[in-house]
Amino acid sequence: QKEVEQNSGPLSVPEGAIASLNCTYSDRGSQSFFWYRQYSGKSPELIMFIYSNGDKEDGRFTAQLNKASQYVSLLIRDSQPSDSATYLCAVEVGPGGGNKLTFGTGTQLKVEL
Amino acid sequence: DGGITQSPKYLFRKEGQNVTLSCEQNLNHDAMYWYRQDPGQGLRLIYYSQIVNDFQKGDIAEGYSVSREKKESFPLTVTSAQKNPTAFYLCASSIEGRGSNQPQHFGDGTRLSIL
């Protein structure tokens, strides 16, 4: 079982719709969760991070964390063509983290006009 | 401007050659990391350093070496022992977190190819 799993997609949504990206993780002791956006040929860019159960909102982005079910999701409201990218989920690993992250393989999002 | 600078942007390696990728940050971050990304795959950790003069192996350290002589700099050497070095190499840094992890921020990356 992979430590961090994401559906590779592509996930296609129409412009203006809500895009929902999901990530599951295997380490029940993980405490920190991150979402990165990566445009083709570019480096990852931090979008959101979340540490506590529940929702965290930042503009059009909402991160949702459910530690009991071991999943974290990213919602993008009012999706724009510029949101088309690969979204990487990253999870802290090991006791206390030690700043080590394990990345999923990413979900490709396509926002269509 | 504060940030992470990786150089060169593109690098070509000949058989049997060692090459060194540069990573410099002026964010005053304590921790620095090297990842490798292959097409269609996630990032895999090569080495990381949480403090000057100390570093640890990540998941795929074989064929690579690093040094951390200065807080700002964390160069990665891809040795001839790394038989499949073609990949996108990413350097990241973070404030040393206490308790929860602090976010890692990435440089623009170096693309390494075999000649």
mmCIF file with all atom_site columns, C-alpha atoms in Angstrom:
data_model
loop_
_atom_site.group_PDB
_atom_site.id
_atom_site.type_symbol
_atom_site.label_atom_id
_atom_site.label_alt_id
_atom_site.label_comp_id
_atom_site.label_asym_id
_atom_site.label_entity_id
_atom_site.label_seq_id
_atom_site.pdbx_PDB_ins_code
_atom_site.Cartn_x
_atom_site.Cartn_y
_atom_site.Cartn_z
_atom_site.occupancy
_atom_site.B_iso_or_equiv
_atom_site.pdbx_formal_charge
_atom_site.auth_seq_id
_atom_site.auth_comp_id
_atom_site.auth_asym_id
_atom_site.auth_atom_id
_atom_site.pdbx_PDB_model_num
ATOM 1   C CA . GLN A 1 1   ? 0.000   0.000  0.000   1.00 0.00 ? 1   GLN A CA 1
ATOM 2   C CA . LYS A 1 2   ? 1.320   3.404  -0.992  1.00 0.00 ? 2   LYS A CA 1
ATOM 3   C CA . GLU A 1 3   ? 1.787   5.823  1.881   1.00 0.00 ? 3   GLU A CA 1
ATOM 4   C CA . VAL A 1 4   ? -0.017  8.672  0.117   1.00 0.00 ? 4   VAL A CA 1
ATOM 5   C CA . GLU A 1 5   ? -2.529  7.921  -2.608  1.00 0.00 ? 5   GLU A CA 1
ATOM 6   C CA . GLN A 1 6   ? -4.161  10.213 -5.127  1.00 0.00 ? 6   GLN A CA 1
ATOM 7   C CA . ASN A 1 7   ? -6.260  9.520  -8.195  1.00 0.00 ? 7   ASN A CA 1
ATOM 8   C CA . SER A 1 8   ? -4.035  10.455 -11.134 1.00 0.00 ? 8   SER A CA 1
ATOM 9   C CA . GLY A 1 9   ? -6.952  11.809 -13.186 1.00 0.00 ? 9   GLY A CA 1
ATOM 10  C CA . PRO A 1 10  ? -7.311  13.733 -15.310 1.00 0.00 ? 10  PRO A CA 1
ATOM 11  C CA . LEU A 1 11  ? -10.174 15.339 -13.449 1.00 0.00 ? 11  LEU A CA 1
ATOM 12  C CA . SER A 1 12  ? -12.105 17.542 -15.835 1.00 0.00 ? 12  SER A CA 1
ATOM 13  C CA . VAL A 1 13  ? -14.435 20.256 -14.563 1.00 0.00 ? 13  VAL A CA 1
ATOM 14  C CA . PRO A 1 14  ? -16.167 23.108 -16.395 1.00 0.00 ? 14  PRO A CA 1
ATOM 15  C CA . GLU A 1 15  ? -15.103 26.667 -15.721 1.00 0.00 ? 15  GLU A CA 1
ATOM 16  C CA . GLY A 1 16  ? -16.865 28.057 -12.651 1.00 0.00 ? 16  GLY A CA 1
ATOM 17  C CA . ALA A 1 17  ? -17.514 24.649 -11.091 1.00 0.00 ? 17  ALA A CA 1
ATOM 18  C CA . ILE A 1 18  ? -16.089 23.223 -7.858  1.00 0.00 ? 18  ILE A CA 1
ATOM 19  C CA . ALA A 1 19  ? -13.124 20.892 -8.276  1.00 0.00 ? 19  ALA A CA 1
ATOM 20  C CA . SER A 1 20  ? -12.685 18.286 -5.534  1.00 0.00 ? 20  SER A CA 1
ATOM 21  C CA . LEU A 1 21  ? -9.308  16.616 -5.155  1.00 0.00 ? 21  LEU A CA 1
ATOM 22  C CA . ASN A 1 22  ? -8.808  13.778 -2.701  1.00 0.00 ? 22  ASN A CA 1
ATOM 23  C CA . CYS A 1 23  ? -5.859  12.186 -0.952  1.00 0.00 ? 23  CYS A CA 1
ATOM 24  C CA . THR A 1 24  ? -5.619  9.257  1.468   1.00 0.00 ? 24  THR A CA 1
ATOM 25  C CA . TYR A 1 25  ? -2.668  8.408  3.672   1.00 0.00 ? 25  TYR A CA 1
ATOM 26  C CA . SER A 1 26  ? -1.583  5.349  5.614   1.00 0.00 ? 26  SER A CA 1
ATOM 27  C CA . ASP A 1 27  ? 0.361   6.739  8.601   1.00 0.00 ? 27  ASP A CA 1
ATOM 28  C CA . ARG A 1 28  ? -2.220  7.296  11.310  1.00 0.00 ? 28  ARG A CA 1
ATOM 29  C CA . GLY A 1 29  ? 0.296   9.359  13.280  1.00 0.00 ? 29  GLY A CA 1
ATOM 30  C CA . SER A 1 30  ? 0.677   12.011 10.578  1.00 0.00 ? 30  SER A CA 1
ATOM 31  C CA . GLN A 1 31  ? -0.014  15.519 11.816  1.00 0.00 ? 31  GLN A CA 1
ATOM 32  C CA . SER A 1 32  ? 0.681   17.869 8.914   1.00 0.00 ? 32  SER A CA 1
ATOM 33  C CA . PHE A 1 33  ? -0.775  17.929 5.410   1.00 0.00 ? 33  PHE A CA 1
ATOM 34  C CA . PHE A 1 34  ? 0.064   20.057 2.417   1.00 0.00 ? 34  PHE A CA 1
ATOM 35  C CA . TRP A 1 35  ? -1.312  20.734 -1.040  1.00 0.00 ? 35  TRP A CA 1
ATOM 36  C CA . TYR A 1 36  ? 0.972   21.864 -3.845  1.00 0.00 ? 36  TYR A CA 1
ATOM 37  C CA . ARG A 1 37  ? 0.113   22.955 -7.358  1.00 0.00 ? 37  ARG A CA 1
ATOM 38  C CA . GLN A 1 38  ? 2.524   22.062 -10.144 1.00 0.00 ? 38  GLN A CA 1
ATOM 39  C CA . TYR A 1 39  ? 2.195   23.441 -13.644 1.00 0.00 ? 39  TYR A CA 1
ATOM 40  C CA . SER A 1 40  ? 3.687   21.366 -16.433 1.00 0.00 ? 40  SER A CA 1
ATOM 41  C CA . GLY A 1 41  ? 7.458   21.739 -16.485 1.00 0.00 ? 41  GLY A CA 1
ATOM 42  C CA . LYS A 1 42  ? 7.525   23.879 -13.337 1.00 0.00 ? 42  LYS A CA 1
ATOM 43  C CA . SER A 1 43  ? 8.292   23.303 -9.682  1.00 0.00 ? 43  SER A CA 1
ATOM 44  C CA . PRO A 1 44  ? 5.600   22.727 -7.030  1.00 0.00 ? 44  PRO A CA 1
ATOM 45  C CA . GLU A 1 45  ? 3.998   25.761 -5.422  1.00 0.00 ? 45  GLU A CA 1
ATOM 46  C CA . LEU A 1 46  ? 2.429   25.607 -1.944  1.00 0.00 ? 46  LEU A CA 1
ATOM 47  C CA . ILE A 1 47  ? -1.351  26.157 -2.025  1.00 0.00 ? 47  ILE A CA 1
ATOM 48  C CA . MET A 1 48  ? -2.586  25.158 1.420   1.00 0.00 ? 48  MET A CA 1
ATOM 49  C CA . PHE A 1 49  ? -1.525  23.400 4.578   1.00 0.00 ? 49  PHE A CA 1
ATOM 50  C CA . ILE A 1 50  ? -3.715  22.007 7.353   1.00 0.00 ? 50  ILE A CA 1
ATOM 51  C CA . TYR A 1 51  ? -2.926  20.513 10.730  1.00 0.00 ? 51  TYR A CA 1
ATOM 52  C CA . SER A 1 52  ? -6.319  20.137 12.469  1.00 0.00 ? 52  SER A CA 1
ATOM 53  C CA . ASN A 1 53  ? -9.454  18.199 11.650  1.00 0.00 ? 53  ASN A CA 1
ATOM 54  C CA . GLY A 1 54  ? -12.039 20.202 9.784   1.00 0.00 ? 54  GLY A CA 1
ATOM 55  C CA . ASP A 1 55  ? -11.916 22.830 7.083   1.00 0.00 ? 55  ASP A CA 1
ATOM 56  C CA . LYS A 1 56  ? -9.433  25.583 6.348   1.00 0.00 ? 56  LYS A CA 1
ATOM 57  C CA . GLU A 1 57  ? -10.336 28.210 3.774   1.00 0.00 ? 57  GLU A CA 1
ATOM 58  C CA . ASP A 1 58  ? -8.068  30.553 1.823   1.00 0.00 ? 58  ASP A CA 1
ATOM 59  C CA . GLY A 1 59  ? -9.751  32.459 -0.983  1.00 0.00 ? 59  GLY A CA 1
ATOM 60  C CA . ARG A 1 60  ? -11.141 29.978 -3.518  1.00 0.00 ? 60  ARG A CA 1
ATOM 61  C CA . PHE A 1 61  ? -9.345  27.073 -1.864  1.00 0.00 ? 61  PHE A CA 1
ATOM 62  C CA . THR A 1 62  ? -10.580 24.930 1.038   1.00 0.00 ? 62  THR A CA 1
ATOM 63  C CA . ALA A 1 63  ? -8.579  22.129 2.583   1.00 0.00 ? 63  ALA A CA 1
ATOM 64  C CA . GLN A 1 64  ? -10.501 19.476 4.509   1.00 0.00 ? 64  GLN A CA 1
ATOM 65  C CA . LEU A 1 65  ? -8.907  17.028 6.922   1.00 0.00 ? 65  LEU A CA 1
ATOM 66  C CA . ASN A 1 66  ? -10.427 13.923 8.482   1.00 0.00 ? 66  ASN A CA 1
ATOM 67  C CA . LYS A 1 67  ? -7.807  12.127 10.556  1.00 0.00 ? 67  LYS A CA 1
ATOM 68  C CA . ALA A 1 68  ? -10.167 9.342  11.649  1.00 0.00 ? 68  ALA A CA 1
ATOM 69  C CA . SER A 1 69  ? -10.737 8.380  8.011   1.00 0.00 ? 69  SER A CA 1
ATOM 70  C CA . GLN A 1 70  ? -7.183  9.316  6.999   1.00 0.00 ? 70  GLN A CA 1
ATOM 71  C CA . TYR A 1 71  ? -8.050  11.549 4.136   1.00 0.00 ? 71  TYR A CA 1
ATOM 72  C CA . VAL A 1 72  ? -7.412  15.113 3.158   1.00 0.00 ? 72  VAL A CA 1
ATOM 73  C CA . SER A 1 73  ? -9.093  16.940 0.320   1.00 0.00 ? 73  SER A CA 1
ATOM 74  C CA . LEU A 1 74  ? -8.764  20.192 -1.577  1.00 0.00 ? 74  LEU A CA 1
ATOM 75  C CA . LEU A 1 75  ? -11.770 22.045 -2.950  1.00 0.00 ? 75  LEU A CA 1
ATOM 76  C CA . ILE A 1 76  ? -11.327 24.724 -5.573  1.00 0.00 ? 76  ILE A CA 1
ATOM 77  C CA . ARG A 1 77  ? -14.383 26.944 -5.989  1.00 0.00 ? 77  ARG A CA 1
ATOM 78  C CA . ASP A 1 78  ? -15.147 28.895 -9.165  1.00 0.00 ? 78  ASP A CA 1
ATOM 79  C CA . SER A 1 79  ? -12.517 26.893 -11.068 1.00 0.00 ? 79  SER A CA 1
ATOM 80  C CA . GLN A 1 80  ? -10.602 28.837 -13.702 1.00 0.00 ? 80  GLN A CA 1
ATOM 81  C CA . PRO A 1 81  ? -8.605  27.604 -16.707 1.00 0.00 ? 81  PRO A CA 1
ATOM 82  C CA . SER A 1 82  ? -5.501  28.871 -14.868 1.00 0.00 ? 82  SER A CA 1
ATOM 83  C CA . ASP A 1 83  ? -6.187  26.243 -12.192 1.00 0.00 ? 83  ASP A CA 1
ATOM 84  C CA . SER A 1 84  ? -5.375  23.522 -14.738 1.00 0.00 ? 84  SER A CA 1
ATOM 85  C CA . ALA A 1 85  ? -2.338  21.821 -13.237 1.00 0.00 ? 85  ALA A CA 1
ATOM 86  C CA . THR A 1 86  ? -1.268  18.769 -11.270 1.00 0.00 ? 86  THR A CA 1
ATOM 87  C CA . TYR A 1 87  ? -2.068  18.943 -7.560  1.00 0.00 ? 87  TYR A CA 1
ATOM 88  C CA . LEU A 1 88  ? 0.264   17.125 -5.204  1.00 0.00 ? 88  LEU A CA 1
ATOM 89  C CA . CYS A 1 89  ? -0.749  15.998 -1.736  1.00 0.00 ? 89  CYS A CA 1
ATOM 90  C CA . ALA A 1 90  ? 2.087   15.782 0.796   1.00 0.00 ? 90  ALA A CA 1
ATOM 91  C CA . VAL A 1 91  ? 1.951   14.248 4.264   1.00 0.00 ? 91  VAL A CA 1
ATOM 92  C CA . GLU A 1 92  ? 4.385   14.447 7.136   1.00 0.00 ? 92  GLU A CA 1
ATOM 93  C CA . VAL A 1 93  ? 5.841   11.021 7.940   1.00 0.00 ? 93  VAL A CA 1
ATOM 94  C CA . GLY A 1 94  ? 7.249   9.479  11.040  1.00 0.00 ? 94  GLY A CA 1
ATOM 95  C CA . PRO A 1 95  ? 6.893   10.377 14.700  1.00 0.00 ? 95  PRO A CA 1
ATOM 96  C CA . GLY A 1 96  ? 7.276   14.083 15.210  1.00 0.00 ? 96  GLY A CA 1
ATOM 97  C CA . GLY A 1 97  ? 7.637   14.496 11.475  1.00 0.00 ? 97  GLY A CA 1
ATOM 98  C CA . GLY A 1 98  ? 11.235  15.610 11.414  1.00 0.00 ? 98  GLY A CA 1
ATOM 99  C CA . ASN A 1 99  ? 10.154  17.770 8.486   1.00 0.00 ? 99  ASN A CA 1
ATOM 100 C CA . LYS A 1 100 ? 10.040  14.761 6.162   1.00 0.00 ? 100 LYS A CA 1
ATOM 101 C CA . LEU A 1 101 ? 7.194   14.674 3.680   1.00 0.00 ? 101 LEU A CA 1
ATOM 102 C CA . THR A 1 102 ? 5.853   11.895 1.501   1.00 0.00 ? 102 THR A CA 1
ATOM 103 C CA . PHE A 1 103 ? 4.223   13.041 -1.722  1.00 0.00 ? 103 PHE A CA 1
ATOM 104 C CA . GLY A 1 104 ? 1.437   11.467 -3.688  1.00 0.00 ? 104 GLY A CA 1
ATOM 105 C CA . THR A 1 105 ? 1.819   11.113 -7.430  1.00 0.00 ? 105 THR A CA 1
ATOM 106 C CA . GLY A 1 106 ? -0.597  13.975 -8.031  1.00 0.00 ? 106 GLY A CA 1
ATOM 107 C CA . THR A 1 107 ? -3.990  14.534 -9.617  1.00 0.00 ? 107 THR A CA 1
ATOM 108 C CA . GLN A 1 108 ? -4.126  16.300 -12.957 1.00 0.00 ? 108 GLN A CA 1
ATOM 109 C CA . LEU A 1 109 ? -6.917  18.881 -13.061 1.00 0.00 ? 109 LEU A CA 1
ATOM 110 C CA . LYS A 1 110 ? -8.280  20.252 -16.324 1.00 0.00 ? 110 LYS A CA 1
ATOM 111 C CA . VAL A 1 111 ? -10.659 23.198 -16.203 1.00 0.00 ? 111 VAL A CA 1
ATOM 112 C CA . GLU A 1 112 ? -12.549 23.436 -19.471 1.00 0.00 ? 112 GLU A CA 1
ATOM 113 C CA . LEU A 1 113 ? -14.049 26.554 -21.005 1.00 0.00 ? 113 LEU A CA 1
ATOM 114 C CA . ASP B 2 1   ? 13.809  39.079 -3.072  1.00 0.00 ? 1   ASP B CA 1
ATOM 115 C CA . GLY B 2 2   ? 13.900  36.088 -0.756  1.00 0.00 ? 2   GLY B CA 1
ATOM 116 C CA . GLY B 2 3   ? 13.866  32.704 -2.383  1.00 0.00 ? 3   GLY B CA 1
ATOM 117 C CA . ILE B 2 4   ? 15.559  29.499 -3.394  1.00 0.00 ? 4   ILE B CA 1
ATOM 118 C CA . THR B 2 5   ? 17.885  29.535 -6.367  1.00 0.00 ? 5   THR B CA 1
ATOM 119 C CA . GLN B 2 6   ? 18.807  26.370 -8.211  1.00 0.00 ? 6   GLN B CA 1
ATOM 120 C CA . SER B 2 7   ? 21.415  26.232 -10.944 1.00 0.00 ? 7   SER B CA 1
ATOM 121 C CA . PRO B 2 8   ? 21.881  25.318 -13.640 1.00 0.00 ? 8   PRO B CA 1
ATOM 122 C CA . LYS B 2 9   ? 18.396  25.025 -15.078 1.00 0.00 ? 9   LYS B CA 1
ATOM 123 C CA . TYR B 2 10  ? 19.521  22.303 -17.502 1.00 0.00 ? 10  TYR B CA 1
ATOM 124 C CA . LEU B 2 11  ? 22.474  19.957 -17.086 1.00 0.00 ? 11  LEU B CA 1
ATOM 125 C CA . PHE B 2 12  ? 23.870  17.166 -19.207 1.00 0.00 ? 12  PHE B CA 1
ATOM 126 C CA . ARG B 2 13  ? 26.003  14.373 -17.829 1.00 0.00 ? 13  ARG B CA 1
ATOM 127 C CA . LYS B 2 14  ? 28.406  12.133 -19.665 1.00 0.00 ? 14  LYS B CA 1
ATOM 128 C CA . GLU B 2 15  ? 29.017  8.483  -18.757 1.00 0.00 ? 15  GLU B CA 1
ATOM 129 C CA . GLY B 2 16  ? 31.222  8.154  -15.698 1.00 0.00 ? 16  GLY B CA 1
ATOM 130 C CA . GLN B 2 17  ? 30.966  11.831 -14.818 1.00 0.00 ? 17  GLN B CA 1
ATOM 131 C CA . ASN B 2 18  ? 30.007  13.368 -11.486 1.00 0.00 ? 18  ASN B CA 1
ATOM 132 C CA . VAL B 2 19  ? 27.913  16.522 -11.662 1.00 0.00 ? 19  VAL B CA 1
ATOM 133 C CA . THR B 2 20  ? 26.939  18.973 -8.933  1.00 0.00 ? 20  THR B CA 1
ATOM 134 C CA . LEU B 2 21  ? 23.625  20.795 -8.692  1.00 0.00 ? 21  LEU B CA 1
ATOM 135 C CA . SER B 2 22  ? 23.577  24.036 -6.773  1.00 0.00 ? 22  SER B CA 1
ATOM 136 C CA . CYS B 2 23  ? 20.901  25.144 -4.309  1.00 0.00 ? 23  CYS B CA 1
ATOM 137 C CA . GLU B 2 24  ? 21.090  28.457 -2.422  1.00 0.00 ? 24  GLU B CA 1
ATOM 138 C CA . GLN B 2 25  ? 18.434  30.051 -0.194  1.00 0.00 ? 25  GLN B CA 1
ATOM 139 C CA . ASN B 2 26  ? 18.250  33.466 1.450   1.00 0.00 ? 26  ASN B CA 1
ATOM 140 C CA . LEU B 2 27  ? 15.139  32.760 3.513   1.00 0.00 ? 27  LEU B CA 1
ATOM 141 C CA . ASN B 2 28  ? 17.138  32.003 6.670   1.00 0.00 ? 28  ASN B CA 1
ATOM 142 C CA . HIS B 2 29  ? 15.581  28.531 6.700   1.00 0.00 ? 29  HIS B CA 1
ATOM 143 C CA . ASP B 2 30  ? 17.239  25.868 8.809   1.00 0.00 ? 30  ASP B CA 1
ATOM 144 C CA . ALA B 2 31  ? 16.104  22.806 6.844   1.00 0.00 ? 31  ALA B CA 1
ATOM 145 C CA . MET B 2 32  ? 16.882  21.987 3.219   1.00 0.00 ? 32  MET B CA 1
ATOM 146 C CA . TYR B 2 33  ? 15.909  19.047 1.030   1.00 0.00 ? 33  TYR B CA 1
ATOM 147 C CA . TRP B 2 34  ? 16.633  17.431 -2.320  1.00 0.00 ? 34  TRP B CA 1
ATOM 148 C CA . TYR B 2 35  ? 13.955  15.590 -4.281  1.00 0.00 ? 35  TYR B CA 1
ATOM 149 C CA . ARG B 2 36  ? 13.883  13.795 -7.559  1.00 0.00 ? 36  ARG B CA 1
ATOM 150 C CA . GLN B 2 37  ? 10.819  13.753 -9.815  1.00 0.00 ? 37  GLN B CA 1
ATOM 151 C CA . ASP B 2 38  ? 10.415  11.346 -12.709 1.00 0.00 ? 38  ASP B CA 1
ATOM 152 C CA . PRO B 2 39  ? 7.688   11.808 -15.353 1.00 0.00 ? 39  PRO B CA 1
ATOM 153 C CA . GLY B 2 40  ? 4.235   11.037 -14.007 1.00 0.00 ? 40  GLY B CA 1
ATOM 154 C CA . GLN B 2 41  ? 5.559   10.376 -10.519 1.00 0.00 ? 41  GLN B CA 1
ATOM 155 C CA . GLY B 2 42  ? 5.569   12.135 -7.225  1.00 0.00 ? 42  GLY B CA 1
ATOM 156 C CA . LEU B 2 43  ? 8.602   13.612 -5.529  1.00 0.00 ? 43  LEU B CA 1
ATOM 157 C CA . ARG B 2 44  ? 11.063  11.231 -3.892  1.00 0.00 ? 44  ARG B CA 1
ATOM 158 C CA . LEU B 2 45  ? 13.379  12.415 -1.139  1.00 0.00 ? 45  LEU B CA 1
ATOM 159 C CA . ILE B 2 46  ? 17.102  12.029 -1.790  1.00 0.00 ? 46  ILE B CA 1
ATOM 160 C CA . TYR B 2 47  ? 18.738  13.804 1.159   1.00 0.00 ? 47  TYR B CA 1
ATOM 161 C CA . TYR B 2 48  ? 17.742  16.351 3.749   1.00 0.00 ? 48  TYR B CA 1
ATOM 162 C CA . SER B 2 49  ? 19.493  18.550 6.274   1.00 0.00 ? 49  SER B CA 1
ATOM 163 C CA . GLN B 2 50  ? 17.970  20.127 9.351   1.00 0.00 ? 50  GLN B CA 1
ATOM 164 C CA . ILE B 2 51  ? 21.081  21.983 10.499  1.00 0.00 ? 51  ILE B CA 1
ATOM 165 C CA . VAL B 2 52  ? 24.484  23.035 9.215   1.00 0.00 ? 52  VAL B CA 1
ATOM 166 C CA . ASN B 2 53  ? 27.075  20.237 9.057   1.00 0.00 ? 53  ASN B CA 1
ATOM 167 C CA . ASP B 2 54  ? 24.433  17.544 9.409   1.00 0.00 ? 54  ASP B CA 1
ATOM 168 C CA . PHE B 2 55  ? 22.327  15.693 6.851   1.00 0.00 ? 55  PHE B CA 1
ATOM 169 C CA . GLN B 2 56  ? 20.378  12.441 6.543   1.00 0.00 ? 56  GLN B CA 1
ATOM 170 C CA . LYS B 2 57  ? 19.630  10.044 3.743   1.00 0.00 ? 57  LYS B CA 1
ATOM 171 C CA . GLY B 2 58  ? 16.183  10.050 2.258   1.00 0.00 ? 58  GLY B CA 1
ATOM 172 C CA . ASP B 2 59  ? 14.468  7.225  0.437   1.00 0.00 ? 59  ASP B CA 1
ATOM 173 C CA . ILE B 2 60  ? 16.724  7.117  -2.643  1.00 0.00 ? 60  ILE B CA 1
ATOM 174 C CA . ALA B 2 61  ? 20.181  8.328  -1.531  1.00 0.00 ? 61  ALA B CA 1
ATOM 175 C CA . GLU B 2 62  ? 22.249  5.739  -3.410  1.00 0.00 ? 62  GLU B CA 1
ATOM 176 C CA . GLY B 2 63  ? 24.406  7.349  -6.085  1.00 0.00 ? 63  GLY B CA 1
ATOM 177 C CA . TYR B 2 64  ? 24.070  10.836 -4.590  1.00 0.00 ? 64  TYR B CA 1
ATOM 178 C CA . SER B 2 65  ? 26.045  12.888 -2.091  1.00 0.00 ? 65  SER B CA 1
ATOM 179 C CA . VAL B 2 66  ? 25.475  16.231 -0.362  1.00 0.00 ? 66  VAL B CA 1
ATOM 180 C CA . SER B 2 67  ? 27.185  18.702 1.933   1.00 0.00 ? 67  SER B CA 1
ATOM 181 C CA . ARG B 2 68  ? 25.856  21.417 4.231   1.00 0.00 ? 68  ARG B CA 1
ATOM 182 C CA . GLU B 2 69  ? 28.782  23.646 5.132   1.00 0.00 ? 69  GLU B CA 1
ATOM 183 C CA . LYS B 2 70  ? 26.705  26.835 5.153   1.00 0.00 ? 70  LYS B CA 1
ATOM 184 C CA . LYS B 2 71  ? 23.121  27.473 6.188   1.00 0.00 ? 71  LYS B CA 1
ATOM 185 C CA . GLU B 2 72  ? 22.349  29.004 2.805   1.00 0.00 ? 72  GLU B CA 1
ATOM 186 C CA . SER B 2 73  ? 23.752  26.245 0.604   1.00 0.00 ? 73  SER B CA 1
ATOM 187 C CA . PHE B 2 74  ? 22.966  22.561 0.048   1.00 0.00 ? 74  PHE B CA 1
ATOM 188 C CA . PRO B 2 75  ? 24.653  21.255 -3.130  1.00 0.00 ? 75  PRO B CA 1
ATOM 189 C CA . LEU B 2 76  ? 23.801  17.829 -4.522  1.00 0.00 ? 76  LEU B CA 1
ATOM 190 C CA . THR B 2 77  ? 26.353  15.712 -6.391  1.00 0.00 ? 77  THR B CA 1
ATOM 191 C CA . VAL B 2 78  ? 25.047  13.073 -8.761  1.00 0.00 ? 78  VAL B CA 1
ATOM 192 C CA . THR B 2 79  ? 27.816  10.516 -8.942  1.00 0.00 ? 79  THR B CA 1
ATOM 193 C CA . SER B 2 80  ? 28.654  8.041  -11.686 1.00 0.00 ? 80  SER B CA 1
ATOM 194 C CA . ALA B 2 81  ? 27.193  5.352  -9.412  1.00 0.00 ? 81  ALA B CA 1
ATOM 195 C CA . GLN B 2 82  ? 23.723  6.724  -10.132 1.00 0.00 ? 82  GLN B CA 1
ATOM 196 C CA . LYS B 2 83  ? 22.886  4.729  -13.250 1.00 0.00 ? 83  LYS B CA 1
ATOM 197 C CA . ASN B 2 84  ? 19.595  6.414  -14.075 1.00 0.00 ? 84  ASN B CA 1
ATOM 198 C CA . PRO B 2 85  ? 20.119  10.091 -13.284 1.00 0.00 ? 85  PRO B CA 1
ATOM 199 C CA . THR B 2 86  ? 17.768  11.585 -15.870 1.00 0.00 ? 86  THR B CA 1
ATOM 200 C CA . ALA B 2 87  ? 15.112  13.421 -13.856 1.00 0.00 ? 87  ALA B CA 1
ATOM 201 C CA . PHE B 2 88  ? 13.864  16.768 -12.609 1.00 0.00 ? 88  PHE B CA 1
ATOM 202 C CA . TYR B 2 89  ? 15.739  17.678 -9.397  1.00 0.00 ? 89  TYR B CA 1
ATOM 203 C CA . LEU B 2 90  ? 14.053  19.932 -6.881  1.00 0.00 ? 90  LEU B CA 1
ATOM 204 C CA . CYS B 2 91  ? 15.565  21.660 -3.892  1.00 0.00 ? 91  CYS B CA 1
ATOM 205 C CA . ALA B 2 92  ? 13.334  22.845 -1.053  1.00 0.00 ? 92  ALA B CA 1
ATOM 206 C CA . SER B 2 93  ? 13.728  24.564 2.285   1.00 0.00 ? 93  SER B CA 1
ATOM 207 C CA . SER B 2 94  ? 11.652  25.106 5.404   1.00 0.00 ? 94  SER B CA 1
ATOM 208 C CA . ILE B 2 95  ? 11.820  26.780 8.788   1.00 0.00 ? 95  ILE B CA 1
ATOM 209 C CA . GLU B 2 96  ? 12.752  24.091 11.286  1.00 0.00 ? 96  GLU B CA 1
ATOM 210 C CA . GLY B 2 97  ? 9.357   23.226 12.731  1.00 0.00 ? 97  GLY B CA 1
ATOM 211 C CA . ARG B 2 98  ? 8.767   22.445 16.360  1.00 0.00 ? 98  ARG B CA 1
ATOM 212 C CA . GLY B 2 99  ? 5.839   20.082 16.685  1.00 0.00 ? 99  GLY B CA 1
ATOM 213 C CA . SER B 2 100 ? 4.053   20.249 13.366  1.00 0.00 ? 100 SER B CA 1
ATOM 214 C CA . ASN B 2 101 ? 5.928   20.479 10.101  1.00 0.00 ? 101 ASN B CA 1
ATOM 215 C CA . GLN B 2 102 ? 6.446   23.826 8.523   1.00 0.00 ? 102 GLN B CA 1
ATOM 216 C CA . PRO B 2 103 ? 5.732   24.083 4.780   1.00 0.00 ? 103 PRO B CA 1
ATOM 217 C CA . GLN B 2 104 ? 8.520   23.383 2.354   1.00 0.00 ? 104 GLN B CA 1
ATOM 218 C CA . HIS B 2 105 ? 9.133   25.853 -0.460  1.00 0.00 ? 105 HIS B CA 1
ATOM 219 C CA . PHE B 2 106 ? 10.756  24.864 -3.728  1.00 0.00 ? 106 PHE B CA 1
ATOM 220 C CA . GLY B 2 107 ? 13.293  26.269 -6.135  1.00 0.00 ? 107 GLY B CA 1
ATOM 221 C CA . ASP B 2 108 ? 12.697  26.217 -9.878  1.00 0.00 ? 108 ASP B CA 1
ATOM 222 C CA . GLY B 2 109 ? 14.468  22.897 -10.360 1.00 0.00 ? 109 GLY B CA 1
ATOM 223 C CA . THR B 2 110 ? 17.285  21.468 -12.481 1.00 0.00 ? 110 THR B CA 1
ATOM 224 C CA . ARG B 2 111 ? 16.654  19.086 -15.383 1.00 0.00 ? 111 ARG B CA 1
ATOM 225 C CA . LEU B 2 112 ? 19.438  16.548 -15.685 1.00 0.00 ? 112 LEU B CA 1
ATOM 226 C CA . SER B 2 113 ? 19.882  14.402 -18.775 1.00 0.00 ? 113 SER B CA 1
ATOM 227 C CA . ILE B 2 114 ? 22.401  11.828 -19.929 1.00 0.00 ? 114 ILE B CA 1
ATOM 228 C CA . LEU B 2 115 ? 24.440  12.617 -23.038 1.00 0.00 ? 115 LEU B CA 1
#
